[in-house]
Tab-separated table of C-alpha atoms in Angstrom:
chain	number	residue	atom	x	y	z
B	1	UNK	CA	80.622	-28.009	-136.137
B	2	UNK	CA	77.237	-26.735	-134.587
B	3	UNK	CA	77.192	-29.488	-131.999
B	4	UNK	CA	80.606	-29.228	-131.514
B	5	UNK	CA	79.844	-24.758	-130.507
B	6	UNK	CA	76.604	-26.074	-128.522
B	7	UNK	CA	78.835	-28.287	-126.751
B	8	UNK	CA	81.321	-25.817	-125.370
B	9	UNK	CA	78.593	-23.069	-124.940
B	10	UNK	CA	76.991	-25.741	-122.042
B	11	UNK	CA	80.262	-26.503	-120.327
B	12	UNK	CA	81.060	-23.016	-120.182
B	13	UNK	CA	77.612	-21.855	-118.596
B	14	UNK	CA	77.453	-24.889	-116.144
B	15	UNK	CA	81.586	-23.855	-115.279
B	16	UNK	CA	80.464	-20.012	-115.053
B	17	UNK	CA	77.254	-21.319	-112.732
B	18	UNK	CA	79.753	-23.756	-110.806
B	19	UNK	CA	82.115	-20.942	-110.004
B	20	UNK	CA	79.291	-18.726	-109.044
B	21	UNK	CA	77.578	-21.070	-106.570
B	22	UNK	CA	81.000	-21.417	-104.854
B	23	UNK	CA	81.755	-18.002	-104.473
B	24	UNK	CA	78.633	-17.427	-103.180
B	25	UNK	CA	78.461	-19.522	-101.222
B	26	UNK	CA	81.855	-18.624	-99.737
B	27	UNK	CA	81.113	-14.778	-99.506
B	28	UNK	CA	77.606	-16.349	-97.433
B	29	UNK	CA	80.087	-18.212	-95.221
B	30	UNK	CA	82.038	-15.700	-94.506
B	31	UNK	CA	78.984	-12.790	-94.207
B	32	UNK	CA	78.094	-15.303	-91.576
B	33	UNK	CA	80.869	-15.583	-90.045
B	34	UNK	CA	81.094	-11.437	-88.911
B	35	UNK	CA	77.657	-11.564	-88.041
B	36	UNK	CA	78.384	-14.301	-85.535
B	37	UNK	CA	81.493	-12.673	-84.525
B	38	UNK	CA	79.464	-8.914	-84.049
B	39	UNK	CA	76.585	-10.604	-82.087
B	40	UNK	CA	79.149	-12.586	-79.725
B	41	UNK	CA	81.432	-9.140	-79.089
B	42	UNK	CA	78.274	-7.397	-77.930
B	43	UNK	CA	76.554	-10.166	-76.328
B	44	UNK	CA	79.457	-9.987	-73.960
B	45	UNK	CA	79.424	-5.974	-74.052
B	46	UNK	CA	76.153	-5.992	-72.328
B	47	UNK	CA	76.749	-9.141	-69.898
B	48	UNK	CA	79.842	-6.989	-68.577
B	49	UNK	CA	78.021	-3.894	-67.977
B	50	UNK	CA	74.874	-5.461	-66.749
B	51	UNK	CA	77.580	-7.262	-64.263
B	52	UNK	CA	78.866	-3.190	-63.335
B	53	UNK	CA	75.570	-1.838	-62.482
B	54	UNK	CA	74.850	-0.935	-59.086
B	55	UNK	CA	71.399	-0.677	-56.866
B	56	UNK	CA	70.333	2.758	-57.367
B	57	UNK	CA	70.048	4.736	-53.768
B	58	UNK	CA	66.526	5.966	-53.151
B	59	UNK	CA	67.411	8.150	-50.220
B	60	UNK	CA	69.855	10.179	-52.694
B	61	UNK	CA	68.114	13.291	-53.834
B	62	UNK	CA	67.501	11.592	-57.636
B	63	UNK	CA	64.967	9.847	-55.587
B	64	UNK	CA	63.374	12.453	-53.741
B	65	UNK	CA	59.806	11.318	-54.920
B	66	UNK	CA	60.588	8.665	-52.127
B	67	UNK	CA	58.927	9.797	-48.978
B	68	UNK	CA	57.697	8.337	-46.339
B	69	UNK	CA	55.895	8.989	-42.775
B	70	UNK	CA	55.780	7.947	-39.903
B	71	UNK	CA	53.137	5.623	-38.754
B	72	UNK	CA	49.956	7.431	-36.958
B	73	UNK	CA	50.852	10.554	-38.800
B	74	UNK	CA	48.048	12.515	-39.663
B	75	UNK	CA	47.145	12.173	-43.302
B	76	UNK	CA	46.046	15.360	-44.041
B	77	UNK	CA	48.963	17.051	-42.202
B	78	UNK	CA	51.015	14.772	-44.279
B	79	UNK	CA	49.738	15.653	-47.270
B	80	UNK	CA	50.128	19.855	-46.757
B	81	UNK	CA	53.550	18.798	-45.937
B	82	UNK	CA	54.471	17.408	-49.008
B	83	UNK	CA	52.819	20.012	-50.979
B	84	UNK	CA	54.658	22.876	-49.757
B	85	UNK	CA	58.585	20.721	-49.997
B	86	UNK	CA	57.364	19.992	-53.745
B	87	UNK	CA	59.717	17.464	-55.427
B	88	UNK	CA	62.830	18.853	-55.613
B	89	UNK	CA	64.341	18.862	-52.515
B	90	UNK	CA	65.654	16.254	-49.927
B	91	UNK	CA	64.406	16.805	-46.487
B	92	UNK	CA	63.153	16.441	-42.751
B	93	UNK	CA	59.657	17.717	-41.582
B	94	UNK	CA	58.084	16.508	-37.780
B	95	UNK	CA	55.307	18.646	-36.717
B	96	UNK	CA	53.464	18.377	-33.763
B	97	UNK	CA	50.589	19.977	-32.024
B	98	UNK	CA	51.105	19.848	-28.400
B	99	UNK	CA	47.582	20.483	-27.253
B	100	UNK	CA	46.189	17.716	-29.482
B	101	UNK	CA	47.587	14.205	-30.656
B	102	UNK	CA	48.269	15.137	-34.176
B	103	UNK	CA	51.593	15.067	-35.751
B	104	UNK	CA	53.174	14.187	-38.744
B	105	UNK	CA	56.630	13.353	-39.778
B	106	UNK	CA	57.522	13.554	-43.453
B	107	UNK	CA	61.065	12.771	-45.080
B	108	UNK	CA	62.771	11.805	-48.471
B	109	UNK	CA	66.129	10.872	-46.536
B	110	UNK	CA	66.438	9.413	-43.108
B	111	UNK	CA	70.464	10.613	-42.842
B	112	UNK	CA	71.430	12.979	-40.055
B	113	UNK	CA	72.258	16.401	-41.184
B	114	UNK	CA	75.094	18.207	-40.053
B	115	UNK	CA	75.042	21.194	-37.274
B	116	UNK	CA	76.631	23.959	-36.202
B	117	UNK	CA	74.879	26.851	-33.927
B	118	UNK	CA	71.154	25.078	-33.559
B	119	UNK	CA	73.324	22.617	-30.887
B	120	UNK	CA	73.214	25.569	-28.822
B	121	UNK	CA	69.402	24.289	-27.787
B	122	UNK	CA	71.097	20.423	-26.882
B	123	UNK	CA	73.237	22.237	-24.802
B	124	UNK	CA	71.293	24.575	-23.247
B	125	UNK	CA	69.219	21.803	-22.249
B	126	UNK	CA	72.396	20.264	-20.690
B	127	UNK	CA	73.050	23.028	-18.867
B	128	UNK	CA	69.287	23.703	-17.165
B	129	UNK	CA	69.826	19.912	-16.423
B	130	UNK	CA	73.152	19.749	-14.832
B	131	UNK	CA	71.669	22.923	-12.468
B	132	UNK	CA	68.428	21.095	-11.948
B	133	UNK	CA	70.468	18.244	-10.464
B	134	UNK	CA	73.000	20.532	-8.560
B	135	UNK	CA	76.043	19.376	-10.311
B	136	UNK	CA	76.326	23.587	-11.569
B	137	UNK	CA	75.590	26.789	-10.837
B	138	UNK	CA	76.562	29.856	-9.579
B	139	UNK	CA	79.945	28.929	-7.302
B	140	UNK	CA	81.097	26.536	-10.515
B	141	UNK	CA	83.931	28.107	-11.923
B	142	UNK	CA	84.926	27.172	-16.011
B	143	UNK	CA	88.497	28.513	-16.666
B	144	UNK	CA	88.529	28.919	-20.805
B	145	UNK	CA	91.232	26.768	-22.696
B	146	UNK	CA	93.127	27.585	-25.733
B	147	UNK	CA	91.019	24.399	-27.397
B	148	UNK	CA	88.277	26.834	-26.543
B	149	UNK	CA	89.003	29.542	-28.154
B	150	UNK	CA	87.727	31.169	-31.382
B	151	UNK	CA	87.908	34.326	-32.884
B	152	UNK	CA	85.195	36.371	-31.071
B	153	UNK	CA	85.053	38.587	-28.065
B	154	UNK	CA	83.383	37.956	-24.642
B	155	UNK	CA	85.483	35.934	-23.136
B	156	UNK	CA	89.678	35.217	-22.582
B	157	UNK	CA	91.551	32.376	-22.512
B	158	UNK	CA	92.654	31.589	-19.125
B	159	UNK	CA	89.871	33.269	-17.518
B	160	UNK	CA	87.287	31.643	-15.296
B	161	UNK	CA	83.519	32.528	-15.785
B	162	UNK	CA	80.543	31.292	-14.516
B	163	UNK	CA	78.009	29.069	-16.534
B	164	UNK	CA	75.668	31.778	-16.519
B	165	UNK	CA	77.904	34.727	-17.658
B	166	UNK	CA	79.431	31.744	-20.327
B	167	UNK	CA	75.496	30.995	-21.770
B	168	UNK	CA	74.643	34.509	-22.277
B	169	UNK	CA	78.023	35.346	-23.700
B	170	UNK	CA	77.343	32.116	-26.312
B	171	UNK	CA	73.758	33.857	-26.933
B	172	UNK	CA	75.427	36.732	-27.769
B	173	UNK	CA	77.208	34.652	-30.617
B	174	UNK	CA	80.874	33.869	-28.462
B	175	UNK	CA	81.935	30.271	-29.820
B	176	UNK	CA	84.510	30.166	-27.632
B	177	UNK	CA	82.433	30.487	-24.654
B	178	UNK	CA	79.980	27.657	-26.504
B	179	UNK	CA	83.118	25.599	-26.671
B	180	UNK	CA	83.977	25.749	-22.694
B	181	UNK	CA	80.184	25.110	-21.815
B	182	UNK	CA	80.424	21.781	-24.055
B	183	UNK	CA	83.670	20.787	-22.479
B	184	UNK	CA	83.122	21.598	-19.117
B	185	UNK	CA	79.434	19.569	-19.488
B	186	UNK	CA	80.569	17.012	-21.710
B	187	UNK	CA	79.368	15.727	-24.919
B	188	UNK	CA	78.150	12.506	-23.561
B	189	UNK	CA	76.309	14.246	-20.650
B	190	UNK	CA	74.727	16.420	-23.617
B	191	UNK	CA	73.535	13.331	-25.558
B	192	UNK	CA	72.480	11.396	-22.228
B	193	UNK	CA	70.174	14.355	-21.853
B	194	UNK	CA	68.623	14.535	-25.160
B	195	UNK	CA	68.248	11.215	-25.361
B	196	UNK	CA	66.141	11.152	-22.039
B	197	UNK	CA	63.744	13.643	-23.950
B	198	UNK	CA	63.529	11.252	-26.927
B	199	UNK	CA	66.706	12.457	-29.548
B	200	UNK	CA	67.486	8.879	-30.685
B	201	UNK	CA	69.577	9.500	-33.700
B	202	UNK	CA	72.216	12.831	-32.715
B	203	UNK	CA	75.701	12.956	-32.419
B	204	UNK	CA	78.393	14.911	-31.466
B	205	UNK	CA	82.128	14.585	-33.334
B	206	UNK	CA	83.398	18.549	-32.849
B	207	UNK	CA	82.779	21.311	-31.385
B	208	UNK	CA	81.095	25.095	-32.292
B	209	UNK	CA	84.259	25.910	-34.334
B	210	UNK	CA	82.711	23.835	-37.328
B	211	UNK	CA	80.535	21.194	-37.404
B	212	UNK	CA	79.070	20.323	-33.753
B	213	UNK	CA	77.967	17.165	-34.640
B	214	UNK	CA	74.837	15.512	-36.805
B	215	UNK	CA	70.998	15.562	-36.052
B	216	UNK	CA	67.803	14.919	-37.337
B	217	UNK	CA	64.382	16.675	-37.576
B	218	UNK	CA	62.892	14.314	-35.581
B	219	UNK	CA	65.403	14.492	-32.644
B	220	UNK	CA	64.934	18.145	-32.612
B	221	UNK	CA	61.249	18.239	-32.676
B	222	UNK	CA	61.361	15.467	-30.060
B	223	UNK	CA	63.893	18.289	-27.231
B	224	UNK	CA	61.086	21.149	-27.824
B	225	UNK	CA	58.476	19.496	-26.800
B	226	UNK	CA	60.502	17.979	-23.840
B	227	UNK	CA	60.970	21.595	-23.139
B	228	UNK	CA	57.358	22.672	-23.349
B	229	UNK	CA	56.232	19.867	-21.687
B	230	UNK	CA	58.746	20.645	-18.915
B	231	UNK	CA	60.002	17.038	-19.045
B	232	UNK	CA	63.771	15.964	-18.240
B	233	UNK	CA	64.339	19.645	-16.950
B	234	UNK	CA	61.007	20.664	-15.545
B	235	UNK	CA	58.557	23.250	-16.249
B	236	UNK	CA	60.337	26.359	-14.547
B	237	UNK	CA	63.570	25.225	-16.662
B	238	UNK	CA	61.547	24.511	-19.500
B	239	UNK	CA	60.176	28.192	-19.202
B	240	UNK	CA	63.646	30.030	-19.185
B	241	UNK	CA	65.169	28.058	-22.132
B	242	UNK	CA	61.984	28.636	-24.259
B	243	UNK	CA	62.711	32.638	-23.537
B	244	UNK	CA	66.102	32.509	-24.705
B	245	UNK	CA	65.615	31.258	-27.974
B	246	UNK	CA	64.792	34.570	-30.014
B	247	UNK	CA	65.855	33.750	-33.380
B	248	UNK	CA	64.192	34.214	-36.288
B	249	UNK	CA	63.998	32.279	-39.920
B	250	UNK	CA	61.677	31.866	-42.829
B	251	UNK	CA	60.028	28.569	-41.613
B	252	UNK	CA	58.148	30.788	-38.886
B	253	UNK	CA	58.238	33.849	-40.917
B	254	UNK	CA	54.613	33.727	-41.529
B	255	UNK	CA	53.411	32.465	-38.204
B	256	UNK	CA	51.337	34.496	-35.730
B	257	UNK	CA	51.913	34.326	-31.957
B	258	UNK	CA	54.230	34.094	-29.769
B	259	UNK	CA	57.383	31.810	-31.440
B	260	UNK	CA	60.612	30.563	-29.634
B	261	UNK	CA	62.990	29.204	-32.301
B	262	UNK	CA	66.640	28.383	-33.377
B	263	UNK	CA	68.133	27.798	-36.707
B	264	UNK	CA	71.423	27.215	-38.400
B	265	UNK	CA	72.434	25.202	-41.133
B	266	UNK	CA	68.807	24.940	-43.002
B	267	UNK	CA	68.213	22.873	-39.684
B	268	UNK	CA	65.149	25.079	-37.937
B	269	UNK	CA	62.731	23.965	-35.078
B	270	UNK	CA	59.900	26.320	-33.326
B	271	UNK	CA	57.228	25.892	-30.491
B	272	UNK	CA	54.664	28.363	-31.805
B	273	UNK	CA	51.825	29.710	-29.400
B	274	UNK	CA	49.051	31.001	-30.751
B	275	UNK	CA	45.627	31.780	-28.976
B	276	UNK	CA	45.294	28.225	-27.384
B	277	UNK	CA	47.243	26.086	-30.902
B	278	UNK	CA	50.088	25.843	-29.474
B	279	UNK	CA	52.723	23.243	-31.861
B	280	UNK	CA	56.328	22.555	-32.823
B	281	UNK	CA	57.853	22.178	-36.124
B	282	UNK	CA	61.360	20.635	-36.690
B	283	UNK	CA	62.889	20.487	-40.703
B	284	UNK	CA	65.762	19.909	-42.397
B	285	UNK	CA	65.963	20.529	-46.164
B	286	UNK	CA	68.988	21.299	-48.944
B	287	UNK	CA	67.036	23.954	-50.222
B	288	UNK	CA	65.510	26.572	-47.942
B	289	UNK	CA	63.284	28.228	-50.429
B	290	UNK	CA	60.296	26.585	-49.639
B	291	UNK	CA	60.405	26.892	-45.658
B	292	UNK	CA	58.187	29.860	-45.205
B	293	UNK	CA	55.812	27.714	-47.116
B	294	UNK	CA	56.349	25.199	-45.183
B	295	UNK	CA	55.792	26.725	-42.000
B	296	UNK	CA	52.674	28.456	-43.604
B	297	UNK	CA	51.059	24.678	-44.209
B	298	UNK	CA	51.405	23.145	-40.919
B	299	UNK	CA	50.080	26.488	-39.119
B	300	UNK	CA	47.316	26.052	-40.824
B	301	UNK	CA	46.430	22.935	-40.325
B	302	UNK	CA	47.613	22.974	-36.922
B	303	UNK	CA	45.217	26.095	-35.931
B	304	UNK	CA	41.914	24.359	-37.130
B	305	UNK	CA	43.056	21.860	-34.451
């Protein structure tokens, strides 16, 4: 009777251990089988967005830390100028000294930055050039169009000026006499001239209603010293544009001597005279806050000179 008890106790423990190693070795199966599953959904999660990514621009702004100069800058120079921008902003800085041979150009983006007003100079220079070379002055009559016109006063559509009375009137602030000036000269004679004073990368696409057209630092620092230099136009030229450009703007606003500038659309450039240092400046930046610092930097440097 005791054998008979021992008996069924054994086959009852090795049918309760027979039934255990099955299940568990089904619930390992299957415990295997969602792991393998999990790891092969995101395997192919990450493949596909790996697959999406794109090559991150470094001219953008989020890579501002990218700058760069331009070879046979001066390092010093280049260094004041990338002090006072800091790290926060995307821009355009060419500074020159046009008694010496330094210069430095400094930039985080090499894009050409929309203009408005500060196309006035490229213009101008047209202008002095197109008289130079006898092709206007004071018999040339420009009658003003209704494409011309904006809402300012000076000047009527229909009415025929002179391209004197027409430059002081768009000094005074008349965009519709800008407008007939860059019709009546053309934008391709405008860019011919620039480009004969070293403005590689401008264009024009409009006219002084909106957006003239696009330009860089570099382009503009490139025209004033053209002008100083009395190159393309010549000296006397070069001497009556400088006078007409009275504006004024923060990137000068700590500068001593006599300054001839024009700014619009955080585009500014300067020739600065001052007691034999006589330099241009040129920037572009999104954020304008830093400009009189700017200005500040390269005066300094450029006055030990």
């Amino acid at each position: 009777m005791k054998n008979n008890i021992l008996v069924g106790a054994l086959i009852a423990s090795l049918l309760s251990f027979i039934v255990y190693t099955s299940t568990y070795k089904d619930a390992e199966n299957r415990e295997l089988n969602v792991v393998q599953v999990k790891k092969k959904g995101t395997v192919k999660n990450k493949l596909s967005s790996a697959s999406q990514d794109k090559e991150p621009n470094v001219n953008s702004i989020e890579y501002s830390n990218h700058v760069t100069s331009k070879k046979g800058s001066n390092k010093t120079l280049v260094k004041a100028i990338k002090k006072a921008m800091g790290e926060d902003a995307s821009y355009q800085v060419a500074a020159y000294s046009l008694t010496k041979s330094s210069f430095a150009e400094v930039k985080n983006t090499s894009s050409a930055q929309k203009g408005g007003k500060i196309f006035e100079l490229y213009l101008l220079m047209a202008l002095y050039y197109q008289e130079k070379n006898g092709k206007m002055g004071s018999s040339t009559a420009i009658k003003v169009t209704k494409a011309d016109h904006a809402t300012d006063q000076g000047v009527s559509v229909g009415i025929s000026y002179g391209p004197s009375y027409l430059r002081q009137q768009m000094l005074k602030g008349s965009t519709t006499a800008a407008n007939a000036l860059l019709r009546t000269i053309g934008a391709k004679t405008v860019l011919k001239v620039i480009k004969k004073a070293g403005a590689t990368n401008t264009k024009i696409t409009g006219n002084f209603k909106g957006t003239v057209g696009t330009t860089t630092a570099s382009d503009l620092a490139a025209v004033m010293t053209s002008i100083y230099k009395g190159k393309v136009i010549g000296a006397s030229y070069g001497q009556q544009l400088m006078v007409l450009l009275t504006g004024k703007n923060a990137l000068t606003s700590k500068l001593s001597g006599t300054i001839y500038q024009i700014a619009s659309d955080n585009l500014a450039a300067a020739i600065v005279q001052n007691s034999g240092h006589n330099y241009v400046i040129a920037a572009w930046t999104d954020k304008t806050d830093n400009y009189a610092k700017l200005g500040s930097a390269i005066g300094n440097f450029m006055n030990k000179q």
